[in-house]
mmCIF file of C-alpha atoms in Angstrom:
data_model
loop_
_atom_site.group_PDB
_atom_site.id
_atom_site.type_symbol
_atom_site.label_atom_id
_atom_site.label_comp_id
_atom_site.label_asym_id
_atom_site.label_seq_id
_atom_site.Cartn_x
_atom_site.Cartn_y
_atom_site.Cartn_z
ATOM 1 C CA UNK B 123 -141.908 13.589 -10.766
ATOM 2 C CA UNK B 124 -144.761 15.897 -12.040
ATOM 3 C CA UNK B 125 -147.924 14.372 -12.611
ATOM 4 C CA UNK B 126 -149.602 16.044 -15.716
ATOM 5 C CA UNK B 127 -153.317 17.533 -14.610
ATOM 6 C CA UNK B 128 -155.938 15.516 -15.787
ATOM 7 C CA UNK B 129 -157.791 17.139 -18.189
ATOM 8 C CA UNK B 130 -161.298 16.375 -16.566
ATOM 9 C CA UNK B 131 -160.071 18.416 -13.341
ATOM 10 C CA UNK B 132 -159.018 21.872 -15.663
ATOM 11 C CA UNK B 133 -162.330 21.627 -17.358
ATOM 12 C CA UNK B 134 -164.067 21.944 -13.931
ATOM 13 C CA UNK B 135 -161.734 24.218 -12.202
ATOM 14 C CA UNK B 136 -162.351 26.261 -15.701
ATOM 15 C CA UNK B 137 -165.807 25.979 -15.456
ATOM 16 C CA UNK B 138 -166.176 27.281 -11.961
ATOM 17 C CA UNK B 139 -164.036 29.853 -12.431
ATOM 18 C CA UNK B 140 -165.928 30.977 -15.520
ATOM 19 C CA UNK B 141 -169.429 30.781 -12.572
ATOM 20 C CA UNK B 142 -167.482 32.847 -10.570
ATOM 21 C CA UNK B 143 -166.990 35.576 -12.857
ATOM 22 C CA UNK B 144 -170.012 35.944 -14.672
ATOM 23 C CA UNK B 145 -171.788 36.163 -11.036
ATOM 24 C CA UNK B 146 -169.338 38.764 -10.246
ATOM 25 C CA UNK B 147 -169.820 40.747 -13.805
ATOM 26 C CA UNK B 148 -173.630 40.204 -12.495
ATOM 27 C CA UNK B 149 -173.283 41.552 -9.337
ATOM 28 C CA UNK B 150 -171.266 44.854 -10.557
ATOM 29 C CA UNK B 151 -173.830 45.550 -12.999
ATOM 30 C CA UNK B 152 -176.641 45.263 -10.724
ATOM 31 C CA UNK B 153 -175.240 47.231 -8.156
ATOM 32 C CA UNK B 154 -174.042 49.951 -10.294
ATOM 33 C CA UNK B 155 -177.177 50.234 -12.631
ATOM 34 C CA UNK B 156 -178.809 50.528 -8.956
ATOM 35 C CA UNK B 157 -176.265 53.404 -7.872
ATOM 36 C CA UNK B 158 -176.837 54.759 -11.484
ATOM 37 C CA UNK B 159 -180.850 55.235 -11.461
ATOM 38 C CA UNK B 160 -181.090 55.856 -7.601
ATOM 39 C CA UNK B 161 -181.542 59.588 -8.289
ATOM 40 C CA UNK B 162 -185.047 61.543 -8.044
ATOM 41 C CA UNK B 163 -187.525 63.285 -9.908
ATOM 42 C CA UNK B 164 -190.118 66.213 -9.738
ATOM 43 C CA UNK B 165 -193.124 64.510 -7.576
ATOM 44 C CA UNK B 166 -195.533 67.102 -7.249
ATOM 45 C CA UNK B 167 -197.043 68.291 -9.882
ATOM 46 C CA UNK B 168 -195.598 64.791 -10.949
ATOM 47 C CA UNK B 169 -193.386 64.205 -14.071
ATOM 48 C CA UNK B 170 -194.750 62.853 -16.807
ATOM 49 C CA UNK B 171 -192.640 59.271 -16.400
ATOM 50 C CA UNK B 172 -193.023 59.562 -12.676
ATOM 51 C CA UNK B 173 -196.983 59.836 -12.896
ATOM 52 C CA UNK B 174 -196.964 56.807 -15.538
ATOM 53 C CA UNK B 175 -195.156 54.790 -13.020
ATOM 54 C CA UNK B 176 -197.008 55.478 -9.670
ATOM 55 C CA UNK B 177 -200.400 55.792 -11.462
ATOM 56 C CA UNK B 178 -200.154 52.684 -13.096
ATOM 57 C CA UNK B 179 -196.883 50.806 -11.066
ATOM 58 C CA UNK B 180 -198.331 46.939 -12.600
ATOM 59 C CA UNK B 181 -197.944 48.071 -16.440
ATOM 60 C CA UNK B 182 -200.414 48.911 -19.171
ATOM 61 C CA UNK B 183 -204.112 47.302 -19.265
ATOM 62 C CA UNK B 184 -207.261 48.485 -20.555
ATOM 63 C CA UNK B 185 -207.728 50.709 -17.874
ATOM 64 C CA UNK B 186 -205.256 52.460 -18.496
ATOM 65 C CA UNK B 187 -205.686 52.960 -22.528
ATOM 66 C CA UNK B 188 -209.450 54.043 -21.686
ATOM 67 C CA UNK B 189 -208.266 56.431 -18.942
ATOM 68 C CA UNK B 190 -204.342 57.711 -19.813
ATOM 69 C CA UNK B 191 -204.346 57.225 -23.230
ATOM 70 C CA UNK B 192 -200.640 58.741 -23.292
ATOM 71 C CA UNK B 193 -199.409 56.925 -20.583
ATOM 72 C CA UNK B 194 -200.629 53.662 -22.057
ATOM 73 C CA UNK B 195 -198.640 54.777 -25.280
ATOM 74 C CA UNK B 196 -195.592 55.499 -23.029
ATOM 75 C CA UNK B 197 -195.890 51.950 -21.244
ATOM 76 C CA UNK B 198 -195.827 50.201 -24.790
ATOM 77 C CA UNK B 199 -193.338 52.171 -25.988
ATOM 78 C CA UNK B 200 -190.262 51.706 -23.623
ATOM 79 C CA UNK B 201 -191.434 50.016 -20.288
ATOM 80 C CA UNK B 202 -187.764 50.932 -18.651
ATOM 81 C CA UNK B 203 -188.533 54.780 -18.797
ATOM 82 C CA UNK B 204 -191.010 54.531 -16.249
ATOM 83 C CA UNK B 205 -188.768 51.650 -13.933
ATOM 84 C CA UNK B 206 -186.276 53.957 -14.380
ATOM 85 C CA UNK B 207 -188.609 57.170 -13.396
ATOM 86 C CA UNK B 208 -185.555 58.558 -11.617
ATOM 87 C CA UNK B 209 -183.101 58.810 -14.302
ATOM 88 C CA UNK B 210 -183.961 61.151 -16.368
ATOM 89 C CA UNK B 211 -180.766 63.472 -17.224
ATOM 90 C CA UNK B 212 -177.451 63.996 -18.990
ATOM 91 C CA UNK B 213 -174.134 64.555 -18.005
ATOM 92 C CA UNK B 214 -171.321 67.014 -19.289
ATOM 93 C CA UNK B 215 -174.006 69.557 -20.043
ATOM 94 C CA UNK B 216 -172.272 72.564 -17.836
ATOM 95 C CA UNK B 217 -175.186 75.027 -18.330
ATOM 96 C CA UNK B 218 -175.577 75.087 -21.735
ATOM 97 C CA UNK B 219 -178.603 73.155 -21.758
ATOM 98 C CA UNK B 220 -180.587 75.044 -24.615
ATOM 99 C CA UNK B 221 -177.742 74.409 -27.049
ATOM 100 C CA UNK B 222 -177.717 71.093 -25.673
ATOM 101 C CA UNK B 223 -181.105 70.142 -25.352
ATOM 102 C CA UNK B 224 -182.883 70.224 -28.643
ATOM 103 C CA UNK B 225 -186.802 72.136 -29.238
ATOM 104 C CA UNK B 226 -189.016 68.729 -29.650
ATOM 105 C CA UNK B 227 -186.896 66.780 -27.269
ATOM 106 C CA UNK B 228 -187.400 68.873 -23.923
ATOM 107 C CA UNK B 229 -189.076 66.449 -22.053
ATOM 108 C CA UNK B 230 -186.840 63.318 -22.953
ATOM 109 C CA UNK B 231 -183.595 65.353 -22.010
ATOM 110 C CA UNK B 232 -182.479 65.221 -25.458
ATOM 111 C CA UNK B 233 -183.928 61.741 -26.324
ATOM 112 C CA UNK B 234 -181.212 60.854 -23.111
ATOM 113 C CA UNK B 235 -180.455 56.856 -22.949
ATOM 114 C CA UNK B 236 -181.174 56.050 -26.091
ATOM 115 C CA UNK B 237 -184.149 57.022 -26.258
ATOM 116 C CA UNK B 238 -185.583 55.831 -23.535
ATOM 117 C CA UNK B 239 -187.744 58.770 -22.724
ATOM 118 C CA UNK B 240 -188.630 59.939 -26.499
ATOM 119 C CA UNK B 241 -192.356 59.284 -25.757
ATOM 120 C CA UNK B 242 -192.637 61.418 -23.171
ATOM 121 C CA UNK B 243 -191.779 64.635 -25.790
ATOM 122 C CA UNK B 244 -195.227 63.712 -27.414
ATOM 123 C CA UNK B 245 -197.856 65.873 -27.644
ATOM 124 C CA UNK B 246 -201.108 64.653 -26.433
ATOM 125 C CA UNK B 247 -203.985 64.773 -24.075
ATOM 126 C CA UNK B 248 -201.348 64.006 -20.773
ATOM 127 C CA UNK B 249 -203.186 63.906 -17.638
ATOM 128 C CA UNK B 250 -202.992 67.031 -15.426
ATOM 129 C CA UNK B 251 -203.015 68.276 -12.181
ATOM 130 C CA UNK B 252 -205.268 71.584 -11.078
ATOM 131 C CA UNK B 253 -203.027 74.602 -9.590
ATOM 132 C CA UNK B 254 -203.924 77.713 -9.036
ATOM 133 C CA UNK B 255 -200.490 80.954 -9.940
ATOM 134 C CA UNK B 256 -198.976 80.272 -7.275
ATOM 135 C CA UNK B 257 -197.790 77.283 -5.278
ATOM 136 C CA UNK B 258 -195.296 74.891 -4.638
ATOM 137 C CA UNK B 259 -193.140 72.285 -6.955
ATOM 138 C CA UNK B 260 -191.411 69.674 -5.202
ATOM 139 C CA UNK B 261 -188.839 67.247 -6.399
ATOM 140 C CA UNK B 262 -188.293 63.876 -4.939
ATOM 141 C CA UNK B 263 -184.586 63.784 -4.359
ATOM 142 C CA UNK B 264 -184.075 60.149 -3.761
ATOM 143 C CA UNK B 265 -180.390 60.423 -3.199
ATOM 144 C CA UNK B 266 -180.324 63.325 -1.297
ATOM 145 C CA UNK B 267 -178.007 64.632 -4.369
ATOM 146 C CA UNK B 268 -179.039 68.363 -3.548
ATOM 147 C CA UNK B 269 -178.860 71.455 -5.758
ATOM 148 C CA UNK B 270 -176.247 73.588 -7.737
ATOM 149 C CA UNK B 271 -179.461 75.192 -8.731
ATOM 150 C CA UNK B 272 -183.201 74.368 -9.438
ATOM 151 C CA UNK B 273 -185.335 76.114 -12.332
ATOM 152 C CA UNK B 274 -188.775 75.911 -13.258
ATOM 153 C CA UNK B 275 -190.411 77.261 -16.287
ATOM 154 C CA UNK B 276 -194.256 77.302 -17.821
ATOM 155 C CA UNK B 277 -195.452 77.374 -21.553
ATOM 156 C CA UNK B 278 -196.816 81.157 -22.308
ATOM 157 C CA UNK B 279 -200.171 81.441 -22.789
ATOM 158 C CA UNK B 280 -201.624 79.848 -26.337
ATOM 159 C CA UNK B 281 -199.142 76.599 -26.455
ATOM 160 C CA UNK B 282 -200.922 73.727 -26.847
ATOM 161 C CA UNK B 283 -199.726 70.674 -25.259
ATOM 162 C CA UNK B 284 -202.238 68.558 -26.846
ATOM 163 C CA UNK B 285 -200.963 69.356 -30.700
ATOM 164 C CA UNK B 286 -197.211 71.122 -30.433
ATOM 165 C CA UNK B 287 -193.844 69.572 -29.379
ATOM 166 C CA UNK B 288 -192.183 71.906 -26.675
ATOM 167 C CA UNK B 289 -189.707 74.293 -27.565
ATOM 168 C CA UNK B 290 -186.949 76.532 -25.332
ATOM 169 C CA UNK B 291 -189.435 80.007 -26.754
ATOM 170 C CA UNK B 292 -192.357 78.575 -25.403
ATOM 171 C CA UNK B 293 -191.009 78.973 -22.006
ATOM 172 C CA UNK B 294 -191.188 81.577 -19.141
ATOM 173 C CA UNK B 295 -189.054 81.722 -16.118
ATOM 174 C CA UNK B 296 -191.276 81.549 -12.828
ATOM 175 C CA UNK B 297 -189.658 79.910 -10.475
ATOM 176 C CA UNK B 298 -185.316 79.162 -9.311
ATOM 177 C CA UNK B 299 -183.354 78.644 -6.107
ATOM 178 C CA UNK B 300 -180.053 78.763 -5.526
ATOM 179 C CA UNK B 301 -178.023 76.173 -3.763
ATOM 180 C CA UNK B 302 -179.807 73.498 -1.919
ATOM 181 C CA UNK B 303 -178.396 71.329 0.580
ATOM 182 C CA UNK B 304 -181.248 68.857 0.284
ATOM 183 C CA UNK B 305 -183.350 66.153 2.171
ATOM 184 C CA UNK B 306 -185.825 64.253 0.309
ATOM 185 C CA UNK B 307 -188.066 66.525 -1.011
ATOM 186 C CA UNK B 308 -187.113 70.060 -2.616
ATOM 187 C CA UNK B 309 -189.434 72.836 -2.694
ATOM 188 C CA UNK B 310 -189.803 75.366 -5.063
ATOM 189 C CA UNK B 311 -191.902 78.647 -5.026
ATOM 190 C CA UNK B 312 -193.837 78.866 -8.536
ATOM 191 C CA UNK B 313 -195.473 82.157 -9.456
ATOM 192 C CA UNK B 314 -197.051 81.734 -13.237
ATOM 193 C CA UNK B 315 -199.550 84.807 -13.573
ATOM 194 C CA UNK B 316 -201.907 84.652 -16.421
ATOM 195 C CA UNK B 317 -202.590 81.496 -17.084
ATOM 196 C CA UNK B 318 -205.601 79.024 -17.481
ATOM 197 C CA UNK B 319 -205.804 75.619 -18.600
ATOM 198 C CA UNK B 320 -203.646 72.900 -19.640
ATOM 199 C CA UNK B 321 -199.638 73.903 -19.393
ATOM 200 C CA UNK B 322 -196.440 72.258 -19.397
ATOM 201 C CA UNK B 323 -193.667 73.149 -16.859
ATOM 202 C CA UNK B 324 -190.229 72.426 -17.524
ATOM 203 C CA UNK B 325 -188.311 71.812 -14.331
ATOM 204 C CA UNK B 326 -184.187 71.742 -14.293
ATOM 205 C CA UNK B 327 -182.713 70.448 -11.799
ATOM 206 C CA UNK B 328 -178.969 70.448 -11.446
ATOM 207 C CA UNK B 329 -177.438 68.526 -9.130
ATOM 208 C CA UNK B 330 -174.564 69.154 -7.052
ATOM 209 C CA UNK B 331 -172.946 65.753 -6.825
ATOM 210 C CA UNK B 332 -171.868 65.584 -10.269
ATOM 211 C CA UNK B 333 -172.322 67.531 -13.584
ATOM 212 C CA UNK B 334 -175.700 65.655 -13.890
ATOM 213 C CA UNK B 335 -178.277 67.640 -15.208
ATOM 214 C CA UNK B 336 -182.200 66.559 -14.961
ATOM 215 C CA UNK B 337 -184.979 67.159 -17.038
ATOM 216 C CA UNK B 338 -188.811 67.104 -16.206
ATOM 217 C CA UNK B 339 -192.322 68.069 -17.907
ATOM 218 C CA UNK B 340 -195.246 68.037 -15.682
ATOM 219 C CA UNK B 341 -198.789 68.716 -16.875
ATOM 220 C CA UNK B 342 -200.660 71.175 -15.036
ATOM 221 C CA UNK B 343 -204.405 72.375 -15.341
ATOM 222 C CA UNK B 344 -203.939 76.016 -13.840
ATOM 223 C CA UNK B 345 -207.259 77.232 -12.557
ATOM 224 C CA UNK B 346 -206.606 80.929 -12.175
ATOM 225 C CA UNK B 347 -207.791 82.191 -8.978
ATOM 226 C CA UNK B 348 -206.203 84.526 -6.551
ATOM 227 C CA UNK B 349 -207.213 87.465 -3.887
ATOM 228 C CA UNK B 350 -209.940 89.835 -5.315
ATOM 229 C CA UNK B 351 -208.939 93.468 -5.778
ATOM 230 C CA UNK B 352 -211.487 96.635 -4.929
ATOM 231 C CA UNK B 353 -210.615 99.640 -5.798
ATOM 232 C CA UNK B 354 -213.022 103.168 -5.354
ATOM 233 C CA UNK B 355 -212.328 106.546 -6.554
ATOM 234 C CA UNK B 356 -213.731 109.254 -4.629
ATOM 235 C CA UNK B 357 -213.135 112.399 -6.694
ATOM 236 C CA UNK B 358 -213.572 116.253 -5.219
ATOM 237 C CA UNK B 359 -213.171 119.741 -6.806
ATOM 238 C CA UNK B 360 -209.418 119.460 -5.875
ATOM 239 C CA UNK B 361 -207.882 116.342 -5.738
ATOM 240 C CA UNK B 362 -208.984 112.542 -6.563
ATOM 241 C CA UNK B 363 -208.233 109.862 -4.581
ATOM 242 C CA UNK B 364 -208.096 106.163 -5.162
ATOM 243 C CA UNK B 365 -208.206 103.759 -2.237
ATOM 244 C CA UNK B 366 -207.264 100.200 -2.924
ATOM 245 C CA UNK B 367 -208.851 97.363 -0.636
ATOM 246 C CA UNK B 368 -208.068 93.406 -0.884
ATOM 247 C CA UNK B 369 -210.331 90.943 -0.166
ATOM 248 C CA UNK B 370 -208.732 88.713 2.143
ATOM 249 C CA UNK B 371 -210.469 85.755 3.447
ATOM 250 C CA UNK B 372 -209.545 83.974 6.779
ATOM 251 C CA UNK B 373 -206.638 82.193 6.664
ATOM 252 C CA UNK B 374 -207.685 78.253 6.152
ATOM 253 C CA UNK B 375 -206.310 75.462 4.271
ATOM 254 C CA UNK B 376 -207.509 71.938 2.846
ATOM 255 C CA UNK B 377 -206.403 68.593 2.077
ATOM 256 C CA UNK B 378 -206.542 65.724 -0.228
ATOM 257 C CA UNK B 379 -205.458 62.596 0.235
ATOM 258 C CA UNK B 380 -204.612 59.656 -2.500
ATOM 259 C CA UNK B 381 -203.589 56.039 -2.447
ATOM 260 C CA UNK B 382 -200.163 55.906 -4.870
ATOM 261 C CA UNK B 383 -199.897 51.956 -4.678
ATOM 262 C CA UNK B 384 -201.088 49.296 -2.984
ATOM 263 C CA UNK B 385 -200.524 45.445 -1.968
ATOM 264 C CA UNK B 386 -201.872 42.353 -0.108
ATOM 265 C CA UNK B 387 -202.008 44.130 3.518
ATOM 266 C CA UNK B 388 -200.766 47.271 3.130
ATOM 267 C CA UNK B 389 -200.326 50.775 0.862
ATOM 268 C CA UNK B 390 -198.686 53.877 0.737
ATOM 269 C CA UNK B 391 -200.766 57.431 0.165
ATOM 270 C CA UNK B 392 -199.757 60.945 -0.242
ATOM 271 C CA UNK B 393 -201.556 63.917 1.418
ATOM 272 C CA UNK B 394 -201.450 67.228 -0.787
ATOM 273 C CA UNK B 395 -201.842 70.202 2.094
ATOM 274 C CA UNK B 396 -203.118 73.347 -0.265
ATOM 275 C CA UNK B 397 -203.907 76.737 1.716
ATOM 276 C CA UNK B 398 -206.635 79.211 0.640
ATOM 277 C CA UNK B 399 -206.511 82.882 -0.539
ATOM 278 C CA UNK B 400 -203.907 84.254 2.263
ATOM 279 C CA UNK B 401 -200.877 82.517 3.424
ATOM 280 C CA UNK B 402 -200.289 80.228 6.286
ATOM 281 C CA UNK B 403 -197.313 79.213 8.405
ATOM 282 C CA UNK B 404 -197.949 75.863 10.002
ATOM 283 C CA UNK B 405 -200.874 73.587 8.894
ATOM 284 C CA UNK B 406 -201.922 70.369 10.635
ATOM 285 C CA UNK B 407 -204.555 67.718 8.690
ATOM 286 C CA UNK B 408 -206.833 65.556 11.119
ATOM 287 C CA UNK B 409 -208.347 62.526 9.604
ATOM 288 C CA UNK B 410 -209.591 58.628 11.306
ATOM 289 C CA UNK B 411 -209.017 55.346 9.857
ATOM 290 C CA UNK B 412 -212.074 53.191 9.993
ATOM 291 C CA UNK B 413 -210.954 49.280 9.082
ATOM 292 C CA UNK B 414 -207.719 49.223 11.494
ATOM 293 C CA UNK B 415 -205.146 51.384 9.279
ATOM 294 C CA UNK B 416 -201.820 51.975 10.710
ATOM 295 C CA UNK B 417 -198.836 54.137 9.493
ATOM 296 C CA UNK B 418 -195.459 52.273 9.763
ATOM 297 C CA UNK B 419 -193.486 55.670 8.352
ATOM 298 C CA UNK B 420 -194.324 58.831 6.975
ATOM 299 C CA UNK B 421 -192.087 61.670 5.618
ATOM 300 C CA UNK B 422 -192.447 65.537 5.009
ATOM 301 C CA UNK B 423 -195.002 65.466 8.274
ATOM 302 C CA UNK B 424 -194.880 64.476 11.799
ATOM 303 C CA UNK B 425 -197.623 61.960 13.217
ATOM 304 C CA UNK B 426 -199.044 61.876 15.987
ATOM 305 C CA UNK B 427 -202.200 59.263 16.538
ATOM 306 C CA UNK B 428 -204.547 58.986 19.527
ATOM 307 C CA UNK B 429 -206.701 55.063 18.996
ATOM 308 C CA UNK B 430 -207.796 55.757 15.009
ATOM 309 C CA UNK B 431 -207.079 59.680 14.876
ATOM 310 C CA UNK B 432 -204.136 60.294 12.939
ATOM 311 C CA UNK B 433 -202.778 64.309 12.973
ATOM 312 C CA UNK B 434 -200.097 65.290 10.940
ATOM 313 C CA UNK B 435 -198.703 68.431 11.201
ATOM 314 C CA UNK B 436 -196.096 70.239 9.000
ATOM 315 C CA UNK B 437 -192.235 69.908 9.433
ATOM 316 C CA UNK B 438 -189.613 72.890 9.676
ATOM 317 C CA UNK B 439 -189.162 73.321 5.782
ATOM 318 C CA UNK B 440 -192.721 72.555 4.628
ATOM 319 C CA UNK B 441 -195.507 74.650 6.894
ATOM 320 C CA UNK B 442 -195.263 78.173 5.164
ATOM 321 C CA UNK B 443 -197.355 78.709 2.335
ATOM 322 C CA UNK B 444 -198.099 81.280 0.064
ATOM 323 C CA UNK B 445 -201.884 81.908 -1.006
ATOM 324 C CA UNK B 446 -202.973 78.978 -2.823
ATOM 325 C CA UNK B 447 -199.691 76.701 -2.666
ATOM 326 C CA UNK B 448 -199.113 73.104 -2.060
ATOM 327 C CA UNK B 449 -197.182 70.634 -0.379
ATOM 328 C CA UNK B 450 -197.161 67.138 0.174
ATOM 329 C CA UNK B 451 -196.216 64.504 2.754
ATOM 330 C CA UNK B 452 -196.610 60.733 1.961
ATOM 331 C CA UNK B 453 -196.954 57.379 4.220
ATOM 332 C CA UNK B 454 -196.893 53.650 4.004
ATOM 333 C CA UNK B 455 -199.568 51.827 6.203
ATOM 334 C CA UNK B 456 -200.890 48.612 6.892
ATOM 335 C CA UNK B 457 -204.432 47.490 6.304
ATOM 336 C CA UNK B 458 -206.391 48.532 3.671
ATOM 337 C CA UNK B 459 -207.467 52.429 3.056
ATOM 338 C CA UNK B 460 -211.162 53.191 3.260
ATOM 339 C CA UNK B 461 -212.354 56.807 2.330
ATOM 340 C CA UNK B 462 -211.380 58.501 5.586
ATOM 341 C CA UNK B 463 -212.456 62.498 5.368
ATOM 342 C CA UNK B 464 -209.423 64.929 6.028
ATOM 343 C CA UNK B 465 -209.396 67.990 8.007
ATOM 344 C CA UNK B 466 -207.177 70.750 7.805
ATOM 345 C CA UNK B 467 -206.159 73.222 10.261
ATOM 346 C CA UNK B 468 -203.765 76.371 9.611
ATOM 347 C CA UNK B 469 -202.082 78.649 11.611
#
């Protein structure tokens, strides 16, 4: 004979089936919002939602209204934009990105997510970063996605970040690559002649995993410099002739370094290698940690330490530099950083 199920006993078996699914639903959405935002972003000459974020990684305070005004606006406006630093694209775009991307709404990819990004199209005093014409962009490819193609583009001359929205005319070409089968970081050779003071460049990154097309504004300060050009006449009663000379100064290089966050016992600090007025093809930066420092991983440089010296020295895709270009290499550490004094050393 069939006994009828109590109704007690289908109440809990419902109920802990019901458990069981919403911590699976949970557990999908976590892990594929994870997979989802796991992707990169320009680092250096950092995008505007990626500077936000490691500037300020605890959130808005006074601090940071007195100091970065815009990023203090950004933080109130959408806090997820700068959690989600590394998901700033759009999908389906297949090259057409100017019909695609609208003038105003450069920087948020289109006001991509929702909106999530919008404030980061606003124009305002946005912190910047000195450069001189030429040096190097690189994007932090989290993923390792790679490249279909990377392009970088500056404002002309006259735009003015501070008051006007950015549009697809106020943009020059100075920098692409082709296909990249990346690691971490991407490089990208910049060369944006006649410029001075505060710019925008507009980086596109395609990636070649999917159709997934990103979208970054960076601020830059550009501070002009260069080689100097000579140049004599020397004219006779039958022929002038002009001799053209270049200053070039010894090749040399320098080095920065900054702490990008920090927490009870350790921090993590990235190292921006810049080299002077001619080019260089390895570089090495010497520095000592005085209050018992020590690097538990570093990337984009190879460490070597001797007691408290630390040297790093460039890796295979990161030592040659043209005349006044930059890299970066990063580290996390244990302790807590004092204000050791960096050498650098090219070659």
């Amino acid at each position: 004979m069939r006994v009828p199920a109590r109704p007690g006993a289908l109440l809990r078996v419902s109920a802990v089936l019901g458990a069981c699914l919403a911590l699976l639903t949970t557990l999908l959405v976590t892990f594929g919002a994870g997979t989802a935002s796991a992707h990169g972003a320009v680092s250096d000459p950092p995008a505007r939602q990626y500077a936000c974020y490691h500037r300020w990684p605890n959130g808005p305070t006074q601090q940071m209204a007195t100091e970065d005004p815009m990023c203090y606006k950004a933080w109130q406006t959408d806090s997820s934009a700068m959690y989600n630093w590394n998901g700033l694209f759009r999908e389906g775009v297949a090259g057409r990105h100017e019909s695609v991307i609208p003038d105003g709404q450069l920087c948020s990819a289109g006001l991509a997510h929702n909106g999530r990004y919008g404030a980061f199209d606003e124009p305002g005093n946005w912190k910047t970063v000195d450069r001189p014409a030429q040096f190097t962009l690189n994007l932090h490819d989290q993923s390792s996605h790679g490249a279909d193609y990377m392009r970088v583009y500056a404002t002309r001359q006259g735009f003015d970040p501070k008051t006007q929205k950015l549009r697809w005319s106020d943009l020059e070409l100075v920098g692409q690559t082709g296909r990249i089968a990346t690691g971490s970081t991407t490089p990208v050779q910049v060369n944006a002649p006649g410029r001075t003071g505060h710019h925008v460049l507009y980086t596109v990154w395609q990636a070649s995993h999917l159709d997934q097309s990103y979208y970054f504004c960076s601020d830059v300060n550009f501070t002009g410099g260069g080689q100097t050009t000579t140049t004599t006449t020397t004219t006779t009663t039958t022929s002038t002739t002009t001799t053209t000379t270049t200053d070039a100064p010894p090749r040399g290089c320098s080095a920065t370094l900054r702490t990008t966050s920090q927490w009870n016992g350790g921090f993590q600090a990235e190292v921006r290698v810049t080299a002077g007025s001619a080019a260089v093809s390895g570089w090495a930066v010497t520095w000592t940690f005085a209050n018992g420092e020590r690097i538990n991983s570093i990337w984009s440089a190879a460490a070597t330490t001797s007691g408290t010296s630390v040297t790093a020295r460039n890796v295979n895709y990161n030592g040659s530099l043209g005349a006044g270009a930059s890299t970066t290499f990063g580290f996390v550490a244990s302790g807590t950083l004092g204000t050791p004094s960096l050498t650098c050393t090219a070659s």
